[in-house]
């Protein structure tokens, strides 16, 4: 792997721009473009347990490798899932962005995210802490892992027909 | 209030007919209150699994009907189900979902209770008269029954023995537990979601194969060819739904997976090839095949009136919250002490279909909500039909109806029991 410049070059503004671009794609449900943001080997995870990080050995709400992400997107776009055809509309904000660590080309970033969805004339809100492991590549920032810790992940949720 | 007539003036005979039920079944708040009293207040209700309270001092919160309860294992190892309500002024004595403790203490005035519910200590006792007897103020106890690790509770201390209530469902529960693959069955975590619907819409759905290829088309599309074949039960002619009595029923979708110990010698499916290879490092071929079959789960849904199901490879538990709201838990199960790779695969299979973001459950939740929305304001002029398979059923060895895989036999069984219990 190419050696990338370390911490001094990691720029909060550039990372924020990337996360907002991702949020914009997800609210617009541009999932094909969203899939292109990934490096390929990491996971999209929504754990049940907010504390733990042994995701492989625990039950999660979602634990998607690249294959599962592709299948999930196909399901959401295919028109055969009644909950996703049409899906709830969503509006999200990403804020309180903190760069946790930089190790080589890997940047760990966390942020607060609020999502409000609307369907059947009713609105539901979700609050979550999100951690991204971003990788600096020649094509710019990519997502390696994305871990979404819902405030009530181990409580009573409602079904979700789009991506956080 | 008696249910010879509901407040709306409709009797149980008019609400539940053999081929249909009336729309107020989903809609009438007064009827819901009666159900909480006569069904959830009296019969055996599933509250948990013994693996959720594994040690002395373990506890787990649950519900019976609308009331919060604590499942606790006392110092002698005995399991109790206690109403989570201080006998003084009604505050909950525990708000931690699960854990270990030596006692429960009310945060309001400090009343302390033992794991078996006995009132042990109260602060400032001299404010009570000498005839105050702590024995009279233990946490309210429910009758507890345990079958194959499943814990049931009832408010009715004179309720019939649990084994009598489960009746013909018992052999199916034993078959279901073979998913341990020789290890004890243990819960591996759960998905929880609520749906704006009446609880009986979920009760019906566990015995509804008819919806599967329609509602779950996008799930089926995500499977490989072999797995799709496994789920082709609507096109096969060997599946069936059997009324087991007492409102219980079983829907057999894949007869080849009724008894997981019955190895049919079929090649290990491609999707389990990697797991099998991993298991071969530690197990002989017969045991590898047994574990792989166990990981794949059972081929049937066992619906237990009123709130539980042993569904393919997980426990489905419903909890009525109000006439229009129901909470659902999908509890994953695995092998206690079994190979990590096998339990991992079971969890991945569970995540694929179940829960708020699975490839299956959100579509179920959508159609259930649509049933409730469609029922809104519905009176007596349009009914909810459960007549599929009527006139085509045969009799089982138990003398009860058996319909084809998509027959609404299980729903009719549940509603027959609903009527019987509501009339008592």
XYZ file of N, CA, C and O in Angstrom, chain A residues 44 46 48 55-63 68 71-72 75 80-84 119-120 122 124 154-160 162-164, chain B residues 97 188-194 196 217-218 221-222 327-328 332 340 344 347-348 350-352 356-359 362-363 365-367 369-370 373:
280
model
N -20.524 -2.941 6.961
C -21.562 -1.980 7.362
C -22.287 -2.655 8.521
O -22.908 -3.700 8.345
N -24.754 -2.495 12.076
C -25.640 -1.863 13.058
C -25.763 -2.870 14.193
O -26.532 -3.827 14.112
N -26.613 -4.645 17.862
C -27.674 -4.565 18.873
C -27.061 -4.036 20.170
O -27.619 -3.169 20.833
N -18.346 -7.996 16.530
C -19.594 -8.083 15.754
C -19.834 -9.476 15.164
O -20.959 -9.923 15.054
N -18.749 -10.167 14.793
C -18.908 -11.484 14.159
C -19.530 -12.483 15.133
O -20.266 -13.376 14.734
N -19.246 -12.319 16.423
C -19.725 -13.284 17.406
C -20.947 -12.803 18.185
O -21.266 -13.362 19.238
N -21.583 -11.743 17.707
C -22.817 -11.284 18.351
C -23.894 -11.064 17.288
O -23.585 -10.949 16.091
N -25.130 -10.994 17.755
C -26.238 -10.736 16.831
C -26.315 -9.240 16.552
O -26.277 -8.427 17.479
N -26.393 -8.888 15.289
C -26.482 -7.479 14.886
C -27.801 -7.217 14.167
O -28.470 -8.153 13.730
N -28.129 -5.946 14.033
C -29.293 -5.587 13.219
C -28.892 -5.697 11.743
O -29.655 -6.159 10.908
N -27.674 -5.281 11.443
C -27.103 -5.518 10.114
C -25.615 -5.773 10.279
O -24.962 -5.135 11.111
N -25.094 -6.719 9.515
C -23.653 -7.013 9.539
C -23.289 -7.394 8.112
O -23.273 -8.547 7.733
N -23.259 -8.751 0.991
C -24.544 -8.425 1.619
C -24.960 -6.984 1.308
O -26.143 -6.693 1.161
N -26.475 -7.098 -2.071
C -27.805 -7.737 -2.056
C -28.836 -6.822 -1.400
O -29.983 -6.751 -1.825
N -28.404 -6.112 -0.347
C -29.332 -5.201 0.337
C -29.786 -4.089 -0.606
O -30.963 -3.741 -0.676
N -32.192 -5.400 -3.091
C -33.512 -5.574 -2.475
C -34.256 -4.231 -2.386
O -35.433 -4.124 -2.714
N -39.639 -5.181 -5.494
C -40.434 -6.314 -5.024
C -40.611 -6.326 -3.504
O -41.282 -7.186 -2.962
N -39.959 -5.391 -2.817
C -40.092 -5.312 -1.366
C -41.124 -4.241 -1.048
O -40.899 -3.054 -1.319
N -42.258 -4.658 -0.478
C -43.346 -3.712 -0.235
C -42.923 -2.594 0.726
O -43.386 -1.466 0.606
N -41.998 -2.893 1.649
C -41.578 -1.842 2.585
C -40.652 -0.828 1.912
O -40.490 0.286 2.403
N -40.047 -1.225 0.800
C -39.121 -0.318 0.123
C -39.673 0.190 -1.205
O -38.976 0.881 -1.946
N -43.489 8.177 6.339
C -44.271 7.265 5.497
C -45.666 7.171 6.082
O -45.823 7.247 7.310
N -46.648 6.964 5.263
C -48.045 6.857 5.718
C -48.453 8.090 6.543
O -49.284 7.982 7.445
N -46.851 9.448 8.861
C -46.309 9.471 10.217
C -44.791 9.587 10.137
O -44.164 9.117 9.203
N -40.996 9.132 12.047
C -40.233 8.455 13.088
C -38.818 9.016 13.085
O -38.293 9.338 12.030
N -30.769 -1.677 21.452
C -31.212 -2.879 22.164
C -32.625 -2.697 22.707
O -33.076 -3.458 23.554
N -33.318 -1.696 22.214
C -34.699 -1.467 22.634
C -35.662 -1.833 21.522
O -35.322 -2.569 20.590
N -36.867 -1.312 21.633
C -37.922 -1.623 20.680
C -37.802 -0.667 19.488
O -38.048 0.534 19.628
N -37.399 -1.183 18.347
C -37.224 -0.339 17.159
C -38.469 -0.422 16.284
O -39.482 -1.005 16.680
N -38.382 0.153 15.107
C -39.418 -0.038 14.093
C -38.693 -0.446 12.813
O -37.487 -0.233 12.703
N -39.412 -1.017 11.857
C -38.712 -1.524 10.675
C -38.166 -0.352 9.853
O -38.727 0.739 9.826
N -37.053 -0.606 9.180
C -36.312 0.444 8.469
C -36.149 0.004 7.013
O -35.665 -1.096 6.743
N -34.588 1.768 4.476
C -33.556 2.534 3.762
C -32.275 2.355 4.554
O -32.244 1.553 5.502
N -31.213 3.065 4.185
C -29.924 2.881 4.860
C -29.597 4.071 5.745
O -29.880 5.224 5.395
N -28.988 3.799 6.893
C -28.477 4.869 7.777
C -27.080 5.251 7.312
O -26.355 4.437 6.768
N -32.229 -4.456 32.157
C -32.886 -5.478 31.328
C -32.505 -6.895 31.713
O -33.324 -7.794 31.680
N -29.105 -16.299 21.611
C -27.892 -15.610 21.132
C -28.119 -14.113 20.944
O -27.302 -13.452 20.316
N -29.203 -13.589 21.473
C -29.516 -12.171 21.248
C -30.841 -12.060 20.529
O -31.411 -13.072 20.101
N -31.344 -10.836 20.409
C -32.673 -10.696 19.815
C -32.838 -9.386 19.068
O -32.156 -8.401 19.348
N -33.749 -9.438 18.109
C -34.214 -8.231 17.419
C -35.570 -7.864 17.986
O -36.388 -8.744 18.240
N -35.797 -6.571 18.167
C -37.078 -6.128 18.719
C -37.614 -4.985 17.876
O -36.880 -4.046 17.567
N -38.876 -5.084 17.535
C -39.499 -3.969 16.819
C -40.994 -3.950 17.099
O -41.588 -4.967 17.421
N -41.550 -2.752 17.040
C -42.993 -2.639 17.272
C -43.686 -2.278 15.964
O -43.080 -1.672 15.082
N -47.558 -0.907 14.397
C -48.893 -0.401 14.724
C -49.977 -1.352 14.226
O -50.577 -1.128 13.169
N -40.747 -11.934 -1.636
C -40.110 -12.143 -2.943
C -38.678 -11.587 -2.957
O -37.763 -12.234 -3.464
N -38.493 -10.417 -2.364
C -37.150 -9.812 -2.410
C -36.154 -10.598 -1.571
O -34.958 -10.616 -1.848
N -35.294 -13.633 -3.737
C -34.387 -13.252 -4.825
C -32.932 -13.154 -4.354
O -32.014 -13.208 -5.151
N -32.741 -12.983 -3.032
C -31.377 -12.829 -2.529
C -30.723 -14.178 -2.206
O -29.588 -14.225 -1.759
N -45.587 -5.354 20.167
C -44.133 -5.467 20.129
C -43.745 -6.906 19.766
O -44.328 -7.854 20.274
N -42.755 -7.003 18.892
C -42.305 -8.317 18.413
C -40.844 -8.511 18.797
O -40.031 -7.597 18.646
N -32.769 -15.016 18.556
C -31.892 -15.982 17.883
C -31.474 -17.049 18.883
O -31.272 -16.763 20.063
N -18.002 -22.117 17.473
C -18.252 -20.691 17.214
C -18.698 -20.481 15.769
O -19.600 -19.680 15.498
N -21.975 -18.525 14.632
C -21.847 -17.332 13.769
C -22.769 -17.449 12.560
O -23.467 -16.513 12.204
N -26.321 -16.841 13.434
C -26.620 -15.412 13.613
C -26.703 -14.682 12.277
O -27.555 -13.818 12.091
N -25.818 -15.061 11.332
C -25.856 -14.403 10.018
C -27.169 -14.741 9.293
O -27.753 -13.892 8.629
N -29.984 -15.460 10.763
C -31.027 -14.702 11.477
C -31.049 -13.246 10.997
O -32.105 -12.701 10.688
N -29.853 -12.641 10.929
C -29.780 -11.226 10.493
C -30.301 -11.063 9.062
O -30.871 -10.021 8.739
N -30.106 -12.082 8.234
C -30.501 -11.970 6.826
C -32.015 -11.729 6.681
O -32.440 -10.871 5.907
N -35.548 -5.465 12.474
C -36.012 -4.216 11.859
C -35.377 -3.914 10.508
O -35.903 -3.115 9.739
N -34.249 -4.557 10.201
C -33.598 -4.265 8.924
C -33.275 -5.537 8.146
O -32.444 -5.533 7.244
N -33.932 -6.643 8.533
C -33.717 -7.892 7.801
C -34.305 -7.807 6.404
O -34.964 -6.831 6.045
N -34.073 -8.844 5.602
C -34.606 -8.864 4.241
C -36.061 -9.364 4.227
O -36.686 -9.427 3.184
N -39.119 -6.399 7.656
C -39.713 -5.094 7.335
C -40.908 -5.215 6.378
O -41.857 -4.439 6.481
N -40.861 -6.188 5.483
C -41.991 -6.371 4.560
C -43.192 -6.965 5.283
O -44.335 -6.608 4.996
N -43.795 -6.360 8.482
C -44.291 -5.230 9.288
C -45.159 -4.308 8.438
O -46.184 -3.800 8.880
N -44.736 -4.115 7.189
C -45.479 -3.224 6.274
C -46.890 -3.773 6.005
O -47.872 -3.044 6.085
N -46.977 -5.076 5.708
C -48.312 -5.602 5.379
C -49.190 -5.695 6.631
O -50.398 -5.483 6.556
N -49.123 -3.595 9.118
C -49.613 -2.226 9.325
C -50.726 -1.909 8.335
O -51.709 -1.247 8.672
N -50.565 -2.428 7.111
C -51.591 -2.194 6.091
C -52.904 -2.864 6.478
O -53.991 -2.343 6.197
N -54.419 -0.562 8.979
C -54.907 0.660 8.322
C -56.188 0.376 7.541
O -57.112 1.181 7.545
